[in-house]
Amino acid sequence: MPPQAAAPVPARSSAAHSSAGPTSPTSPTGPTGPTSPAAATATGLCKVYGRGETRTVALDSVSVEFGRGQFTAIMGPSGSGKSTLMHCMAGLDSVSAGSARIGDTELSALNDRQLTRLRRDSVGFVFQAFNLLPTLTASENITLPMDIAGRKPDRRWLDTVVSTVGLAGRLDHRPAQLSGGQQQRVAVARALASRPEIIFADEPTGNLDSGAGAEILAFLRYSVRELGQTVVMVTHDPTAAGYADRVVFLADGRLTDELDAPTPEGVLDRMRRFDAKARTS
Ligand SMILES: Nc1ncnc2c1ncn2[C@@H]1O[C@H](COP(=O)(O)OP(=O)(O)OP(=O)(O)O)[C@@H](O)[C@H]1O
Ligand SMILES: [Mg+2]
């Protein structure tokens, strides 16, 4: 599945790239205010689960921006808060304190209906476990969120997504008739199908062999570079992180470091340094 083979499609928004830059925390919000250069922003984000003896601080005042048209990887040890951060940023979980914004929209200011609509229209989420409906075909799974919303898919875009992820011959298959890699590609295609503002992918290659994983990663990078998509991806794999434009590192619910233009070697080196620090502290 060479991503380059996809039909040429106009970039999502050329302004998306040119407007990248630091965002002001005091910038006006709302539909008429200037658009934030960040696709998603966390400011002092805290998430606490449980209370008393079971109290767990999953996120401890995390501030981070995910730039438009950027591919960001989130890394960190198991339990460091990576999935929690993605869930809070995608409006799938509430925050305990601080702020989570998609574009200029403050998620905690939305009621349930508004939040559902924002998740449906602006956010694509690739779950690690695929979350495909077994009774629907690949094609039906891909368009399900739009079908629920009563929206007609953009055929040309959909054809591009399907041919780029290499699913054209599998559209009438049900998940059980697809390999793990093909199911993962359906999940990625579903997240991309409606061209959301931002795609969050929680270990999208975690269960794949390196060949299938490389296909998904190449496609995600292609969608960012060529189509202006914004992608935030959790991964444990330095090679996968090497596809991203930037890596942010979490430890114990805090943002500890970041790396621009990462290479697998650079990421590995940074991870080794964390390990050494953890052992000596
Ligand atoms: N629903 C929940 N209820 C209570 N605690 C939770 C819940 N979800 C997560 N946690 C706790 O919050 C912390 C962060 O969890 P999270 O799932 O975000 O970690 P992670 O970095 O994604 O880990 P992994 O790499 O293993 O997926 C962990 O200590 C976890 O036990
Ligand atoms: Mg996780």
Coordinates of C-alpha atoms and ligand atoms in Angstrom, one line a residue:
M1 CA 0.0 0.0 0.0
P2 CA 2.2 2.8 -1.1
P3 CA 0.6 6.0 0.2
Q4 CA 2.0 7.9 -2.7
A5 CA -0.4 5.9 -4.9
A6 CA -3.4 7.7 -3.7
A7 CA -5.3 10.0 -6.0
P8 CA -4.3 13.6 -5.6
V9 CA -6.5 15.4 -3.2
P10 CA -6.4 19.1 -2.4
A11 CA -4.7 19.7 0.9
R12 CA -7.2 20.1 3.7
S13 CA -6.2 23.7 4.4
S14 CA -3.0 25.3 3.4
A15 CA -3.7 28.0 6.1
A16 CA -3.4 25.1 8.6
H17 CA 0.3 25.0 8.1
S18 CA 1.0 28.7 7.8
S19 CA -0.9 29.5 11.0
A20 CA 1.1 27.3 13.2
G21 CA 2.7 29.1 16.1
P22 CA 2.4 29.8 19.8
T23 CA -1.1 30.2 21.0
S24 CA -2.1 32.8 23.5
P25 CA -4.0 31.4 26.5
T26 CA -6.1 34.6 26.5
S27 CA -7.1 34.4 22.9
P28 CA -10.9 34.9 22.4
T29 CA -13.0 31.8 22.1
G30 CA -16.2 31.0 20.3
P31 CA -17.2 30.7 16.6
T32 CA -16.4 34.3 15.8
G33 CA -13.0 34.5 17.6
P34 CA -9.7 34.0 15.8
T35 CA -8.9 30.3 15.3
S36 CA -6.3 28.9 17.6
P37 CA -3.2 27.7 15.8
A38 CA -3.4 24.5 17.9
A39 CA -5.8 21.8 16.9
A40 CA -6.0 20.7 20.6
T41 CA -4.7 22.3 23.8
A42 CA -4.4 21.1 27.4
T43 CA -3.8 23.7 30.0
G44 CA -3.1 22.6 33.6
L45 CA -5.0 19.4 32.9
C46 CA -5.6 17.2 35.9
K47 CA -7.4 13.9 36.0
V48 CA -8.0 12.2 39.3
Y49 CA -9.7 8.8 39.5
G50 CA -11.3 7.4 42.6
R51 CA -11.0 8.8 46.1
G52 CA -9.6 7.8 49.5
E53 CA -7.3 4.8 49.2
T54 CA -8.1 4.2 45.5
R55 CA -7.3 7.8 44.6
T56 CA -5.1 7.9 41.5
V57 CA -3.8 11.1 39.9
A58 CA -3.6 10.0 36.3
L59 CA -2.8 13.5 35.0
D60 CA -1.0 16.1 37.1
S61 CA -1.3 19.5 35.5
V62 CA -0.4 18.7 32.0
S63 CA -0.1 21.6 29.5
V64 CA 0.5 20.7 25.9
E65 CA -0.5 21.9 22.5
F66 CA -1.0 19.7 19.4
G67 CA -0.3 21.8 16.4
R68 CA -2.6 21.8 13.3
G69 CA -1.3 19.6 10.5
Q70 CA 1.2 18.0 12.8
F71 CA 1.8 14.4 13.7
T72 CA 2.6 14.1 17.4
A73 CA 3.5 10.9 19.3
I74 CA 2.9 10.5 23.0
M75 CA 5.2 8.1 24.8
G76 CA 5.7 7.1 28.4
P77 CA 5.7 4.1 30.7
S78 CA 2.6 2.0 31.2
G79 CA 0.3 3.9 33.6
S80 CA 1.8 7.3 32.9
G81 CA -1.5 8.7 31.7
K82 CA -1.2 8.5 27.9
S83 CA -4.7 7.1 27.3
T84 CA -6.2 9.3 29.9
L85 CA -4.7 12.4 28.2
M86 CA -6.1 11.3 24.8
H87 CA -9.5 10.5 26.3
C88 CA -9.7 13.9 28.1
M89 CA -8.6 15.7 25.0
A90 CA -11.1 13.9 22.8
G91 CA -14.0 14.6 25.1
L92 CA -14.4 10.9 25.9
D93 CA -13.6 11.5 29.6
S94 CA -14.2 14.6 31.9
V95 CA -11.3 16.5 33.4
S96 CA -10.9 17.1 37.2
A97 CA -9.2 20.5 36.8
G98 CA -7.7 22.6 34.1
S99 CA -8.8 22.9 30.5
A100 CA -9.0 20.8 27.4
R101 CA -9.8 22.5 24.1
I102 CA -10.3 21.3 20.6
G103 CA -9.4 24.3 18.4
D104 CA -11.0 27.2 20.4
T105 CA -13.7 25.1 22.0
E106 CA -13.4 24.5 25.7
L107 CA -14.8 21.0 26.3
S108 CA -15.9 21.5 29.8
A109 CA -18.2 24.4 28.6
L110 CA -20.2 22.0 26.4
N111 CA -23.4 20.2 27.4
D112 CA -23.8 16.5 26.6
R113 CA -25.4 17.2 23.2
Q114 CA -22.8 19.7 22.2
L115 CA -20.0 17.3 23.3
T116 CA -21.5 14.4 21.3
R117 CA -21.7 16.6 18.2
L118 CA -18.1 17.8 18.6
R119 CA -16.8 14.2 19.1
R120 CA -18.8 13.1 16.0
D121 CA -17.9 16.0 13.8
S122 CA -14.4 17.1 14.8
V123 CA -12.7 14.1 16.4
G124 CA -11.6 10.8 15.0
F125 CA -10.6 8.2 17.6
V126 CA -8.7 5.0 16.7
F127 CA -9.2 2.6 19.6
Q128 CA -6.5 0.0 20.3
A129 CA -9.1 -2.7 20.2
F130 CA -10.5 -1.5 16.9
N131 CA -14.1 -1.3 18.2
L132 CA -15.6 -2.4 14.9
L133 CA -19.1 -3.7 14.8
P134 CA -19.0 -7.4 13.9
T135 CA -22.3 -7.5 12.0
L136 CA -21.4 -4.6 9.6
T137 CA -19.2 -4.9 6.6
A138 CA -15.9 -2.9 6.4
S139 CA -17.6 -0.3 4.3
E140 CA -20.5 0.1 6.7
N141 CA -18.1 0.3 9.7
I142 CA -16.2 3.1 8.0
T143 CA -19.2 5.2 7.3
L144 CA -21.1 4.4 10.5
P145 CA -20.3 7.6 12.4
M146 CA -21.5 9.6 9.3
D147 CA -24.6 7.4 8.9
I148 CA -25.5 8.0 12.5
A149 CA -25.1 11.7 12.0
G150 CA -27.3 11.5 8.9
R151 CA -24.4 12.9 6.8
K152 CA -23.6 11.9 3.3
P153 CA -19.9 10.8 2.9
D154 CA -17.8 12.7 0.5
R155 CA -17.4 9.9 -2.1
R156 CA -14.2 11.1 -3.6
W157 CA -12.5 11.5 -0.3
L158 CA -13.8 8.2 0.9
D159 CA -12.5 6.4 -2.2
T160 CA -9.1 8.1 -1.6
V161 CA -9.0 6.9 2.0
V162 CA -10.1 3.4 1.1
S163 CA -7.7 3.0 -1.8
T164 CA -4.8 4.5 0.3
V165 CA -5.3 2.1 3.2
G166 CA -5.6 -0.7 0.6
L167 CA -9.1 -1.9 1.5
A168 CA -10.7 -1.6 -1.9
G169 CA -11.1 -5.4 -2.3
R170 CA -12.3 -5.9 1.3
L171 CA -15.2 -3.5 1.6
D172 CA -17.9 -6.2 1.8
H173 CA -16.1 -8.3 4.3
R174 CA -17.1 -8.4 8.0
P175 CA -14.4 -7.9 10.7
A176 CA -14.2 -11.6 11.4
Q177 CA -13.3 -12.1 7.7
L178 CA -10.4 -9.6 7.9
S179 CA -6.9 -10.0 9.3
G180 CA -5.9 -8.0 12.3
G181 CA -4.0 -5.5 10.1
Q182 CA -7.0 -5.1 7.8
Q183 CA -9.3 -4.5 10.8
Q184 CA -6.9 -1.9 12.1
R185 CA -6.9 -0.3 8.7
V186 CA -10.7 -0.2 8.8
A187 CA -10.5 1.5 12.2
V188 CA -8.0 4.1 10.8
A189 CA -10.2 4.6 7.7
R190 CA -13.2 5.2 9.9
A191 CA -11.4 7.8 11.9
L192 CA -10.3 9.6 8.7
A193 CA -13.5 9.2 6.7
S194 CA -15.2 12.4 7.9
R195 CA -11.9 14.4 7.8
P196 CA -12.1 15.4 11.4
E197 CA -10.2 18.3 12.9
I198 CA -8.0 15.9 14.8
I199 CA -7.4 12.2 15.0
F200 CA -6.4 10.5 18.2
A201 CA -4.9 7.1 17.8
D202 CA -4.2 5.0 20.9
E203 CA -1.4 2.5 19.9
P204 CA -2.8 2.0 16.4
T205 CA 0.0 -0.4 15.6
G206 CA 0.2 -2.1 19.0
N207 CA -1.2 -5.4 17.7
L208 CA 0.3 -5.4 14.2
D209 CA 3.4 -7.1 12.7
S210 CA 6.0 -4.6 11.6
G211 CA 4.9 -4.7 7.9
A212 CA 1.2 -3.9 8.7
G213 CA 2.3 -1.4 11.3
A214 CA 4.5 0.4 8.8
E215 CA 1.6 0.6 6.4
I216 CA -0.6 2.3 9.0
L217 CA 2.1 4.6 10.1
A218 CA 3.0 5.6 6.5
F219 CA -0.6 6.3 5.9
L220 CA -1.0 8.5 9.0
R221 CA 2.1 10.4 8.1
Y222 CA 0.8 10.8 4.5
S223 CA -2.5 12.1 5.8
V224 CA -0.6 14.7 7.8
R225 CA 2.0 15.7 5.2
E226 CA -0.1 15.6 2.1
L227 CA -3.6 16.2 3.3
G228 CA -3.1 18.5 6.3
Q229 CA -4.6 16.2 8.8
T230 CA -3.7 16.5 12.5
V231 CA -2.8 13.3 14.3
V232 CA -1.9 12.5 17.9
M233 CA -0.7 8.9 18.4
V234 CA 0.2 7.0 21.5
T235 CA 2.9 4.4 21.0
H236 CA 5.5 2.4 22.9
D237 CA 7.6 1.8 19.8
P238 CA 10.5 4.2 19.0
T239 CA 10.3 3.2 15.3
A240 CA 6.6 4.2 15.3
A241 CA 7.4 7.5 17.0
G242 CA 10.0 8.1 14.3
Y243 CA 7.2 8.7 11.9
A244 CA 5.9 11.6 13.9
D245 CA 7.0 15.3 13.7
R246 CA 7.3 15.5 17.5
V247 CA 7.3 13.3 20.5
V248 CA 6.1 14.3 23.9
F249 CA 7.0 12.1 26.9
L250 CA 4.8 11.5 30.0
A251 CA 5.8 10.0 33.3
D252 CA 3.6 9.8 36.4
G253 CA 0.9 11.9 34.8
R254 CA 3.3 14.8 34.0
L255 CA 4.8 16.0 30.8
T256 CA 8.6 15.4 31.2
D257 CA 10.2 16.1 27.8
E258 CA 9.7 16.5 24.1
L259 CA 11.6 15.9 21.0
D260 CA 11.2 17.5 17.6
A261 CA 11.8 15.7 14.3
P262 CA 12.4 12.4 16.2
T263 CA 14.4 9.5 14.8
P264 CA 14.0 6.0 16.3
E265 CA 17.5 6.2 17.7
G266 CA 16.9 9.6 19.2
V267 CA 13.7 8.4 20.9
L268 CA 15.4 5.2 22.2
D269 CA 18.3 7.3 23.6
R270 CA 15.8 9.6 25.4
M271 CA 13.9 6.6 26.8
R272 CA 17.2 5.1 28.1
R273 CA 18.0 8.3 29.8
F274 CA 14.6 8.3 31.5
D275 CA 15.1 4.7 32.7
A276 CA 18.5 5.5 34.1
K277 CA 17.1 8.6 35.9
A278 CA 14.2 6.5 37.3
R279 CA 16.7 4.0 38.6
T280 CA 18.9 6.5 40.4
S281 CA 16.1 8.7 41.8
Ligands
LIG1 N1 -11.2 4.4 34.9 C1 -10.2 4.4 35.7 N2 -10.4 4.3 37.0 C2 -9.4 4.4 37.9 N3 -8.1 4.5 37.5 C3 -7.8 4.6 36.3 C4 -8.8 4.6 35.2 N4 -8.3 4.7 34.0 C5 -7.0 4.9 34.3 N5 -6.7 4.8 35.6 C6 -5.3 4.9 36.2 O1 -4.7 6.1 35.7 C7 -3.4 5.9 35.5 C8 -3.1 6.2 34.0 O2 -3.7 5.3 33.2 P1 -3.6 5.3 31.6 O3 -4.6 4.3 31.1 O4 -3.8 6.7 31.1 O5 -2.1 4.9 31.4 P2 -1.3 4.7 30.0 O6 -0.1 5.6 30.0 O7 -2.3 4.7 28.8 O8 -0.8 3.1 30.2 P3 -0.6 2.0 29.1 O9 0.6 2.2 28.4 O10 -0.5 0.7 30.0 O11 -1.8 1.9 28.2 C9 -3.1 4.5 35.8 O12 -2.5 4.5 37.1 C10 -4.4 3.8 35.8 O13 -4.5 2.8 36.7
MG2 MG -3.0 3.3 27.5

